[in-house]
Short mmCIF file of C-alpha atoms in Angstrom, two decimals:
data_model
loop_
_atom_site.label_atom_id
_atom_site.label_comp_id
_atom_site.label_asym_id
_atom_site.label_seq_id
_atom_site.Cartn_x
_atom_site.Cartn_y
_atom_site.Cartn_z
CA UNK A 1 -45.39 -8.33 -77.09
CA UNK A 2 -42.26 -10.77 -77.55
CA UNK A 3 -41.91 -14.03 -76.16
CA UNK A 4 -39.00 -14.82 -74.37
CA UNK A 5 -37.84 -17.98 -72.62
CA UNK A 6 -35.86 -17.26 -69.41
CA UNK A 7 -34.02 -20.11 -67.63
CA UNK A 8 -34.03 -19.58 -63.73
CA UNK A 9 -33.45 -21.91 -61.30
CA UNK A 10 -36.56 -23.68 -59.88
CA UNK A 11 -35.84 -22.06 -56.49
CA UNK A 12 -36.18 -18.81 -58.03
CA UNK A 13 -39.69 -19.55 -59.86
CA UNK A 14 -41.22 -20.95 -56.03
CA UNK A 15 -40.38 -17.80 -54.90
CA UNK A 16 -41.98 -15.81 -57.52
CA UNK A 17 -45.28 -18.45 -57.25
CA UNK A 18 -45.60 -17.68 -53.50
CA UNK A 19 -46.38 -14.26 -54.53
CA UNK A 20 -47.82 -14.13 -58.08
CA UNK A 21 -49.64 -16.19 -60.05
CA UNK A 22 -48.80 -14.82 -63.02
CA UNK A 23 -44.85 -15.14 -63.43
CA UNK A 24 -44.61 -12.91 -66.65
CA UNK A 25 -46.34 -10.06 -65.20
CA UNK A 26 -43.80 -10.50 -62.37
CA UNK A 27 -41.24 -10.72 -64.22
CA UNK A 28 -41.89 -7.58 -66.22
CA UNK A 29 -42.36 -5.76 -63.26
CA UNK A 30 -39.02 -6.62 -61.85
CA UNK A 31 -37.43 -6.01 -65.37
CA UNK A 32 -39.19 -2.52 -66.08
CA UNK A 33 -38.02 -1.63 -61.97
CA UNK A 34 -34.49 -2.24 -62.40
CA UNK A 35 -34.45 -0.75 -66.12
CA UNK A 36 -35.80 2.53 -64.51
CA UNK A 37 -33.04 2.09 -61.56
CA UNK A 38 -30.17 1.72 -64.46
CA UNK A 39 -31.34 4.89 -66.07
CA UNK A 40 -31.25 6.58 -63.24
CA UNK A 41 -27.71 5.28 -62.60
CA UNK A 42 -26.89 6.75 -65.86
CA UNK A 43 -28.30 9.88 -65.52
CA UNK A 44 -26.39 10.39 -62.23
CA UNK A 45 -23.03 9.53 -63.89
CA UNK A 46 -23.74 11.57 -66.49
CA UNK A 47 -23.99 14.46 -64.66
CA UNK A 48 -21.62 13.49 -62.47
CA UNK A 49 -19.02 12.98 -65.75
CA UNK A 50 -20.53 14.71 -68.60
CA UNK A 51 -19.74 13.70 -72.06
CA UNK A 52 -16.73 15.80 -73.55
CA UNK A 53 -19.10 17.77 -76.02
CA UNK A 54 -20.83 19.43 -73.33
CA UNK A 55 -17.38 21.49 -72.15
CA UNK A 56 -17.48 22.64 -75.47
CA UNK A 57 -20.92 23.95 -75.04
CA UNK A 58 -20.29 25.58 -71.44
CA UNK A 59 -16.52 27.02 -72.78
CA UNK A 60 -18.78 28.50 -75.55
CA UNK A 61 -21.13 29.82 -73.58
CA UNK A 62 -25.01 29.03 -73.94
CA UNK A 63 -26.54 31.84 -75.52
CA UNK A 64 -23.38 31.90 -78.22
CA UNK A 65 -24.66 28.36 -79.00
CA UNK A 66 -27.67 28.83 -79.11
CA UNK A 67 -27.46 32.20 -81.47
CA UNK A 68 -25.63 29.32 -83.68
CA UNK A 69 -28.77 27.43 -84.14
CA UNK A 70 -31.05 27.93 -87.23
CA UNK A 71 -33.58 30.22 -86.52
CA UNK A 72 -36.30 27.15 -87.01
CA UNK A 73 -34.61 25.47 -84.00
CA UNK A 74 -34.30 28.56 -81.94
CA UNK A 75 -37.47 30.27 -81.82
CA UNK A 76 -39.10 29.79 -78.50
CA UNK A 77 -36.17 26.40 -77.29
CA UNK A 78 -34.97 28.34 -74.62
CA UNK A 79 -36.70 30.64 -72.19
CA UNK A 80 -33.61 32.55 -70.76
CA UNK A 81 -35.34 33.92 -67.76
CA UNK A 82 -37.07 30.73 -66.70
CA UNK A 83 -34.88 28.39 -64.57
CA UNK A 84 -32.02 28.52 -62.38
CA UNK A 85 -28.07 29.62 -63.85
CA UNK A 86 -25.76 26.83 -63.45
CA UNK A 87 -22.12 26.34 -64.85
CA UNK A 88 -19.83 23.49 -64.70
CA UNK A 89 -16.66 23.32 -62.26
CA UNK A 90 -13.98 21.07 -62.37
CA UNK A 91 -13.93 18.43 -59.95
CA UNK A 92 -17.04 20.24 -58.29
CA UNK A 93 -19.93 19.79 -60.57
CA UNK A 94 -22.57 21.55 -61.72
CA UNK A 95 -22.78 24.78 -59.51
CA UNK A 96 -25.42 27.35 -58.79
CA UNK A 97 -25.01 30.91 -59.73
CA UNK A 98 -25.90 34.30 -59.32
CA UNK A 99 -28.12 36.18 -61.33
#
């Protein structure tokens, strides 16, 4: 564990003390919750607007992309029969394809 000094308004400290005797635990839980929310928002943003390189993979086709992987990376990497086939549609996002 690392020690961090955080400066807060006295009223906020009093509010924390009303609910939790261990300030550090309270603040740690609040920070973890906030970090999880931000990771989730980052994932949602990524799904709405994928990284440009994913467009290259989509354009090439997954099978062709996977075929270019070294054998030691490709073996057992993907079960093509599992999951749901999807594709990227500009202005719409990821859409499910018919099998």
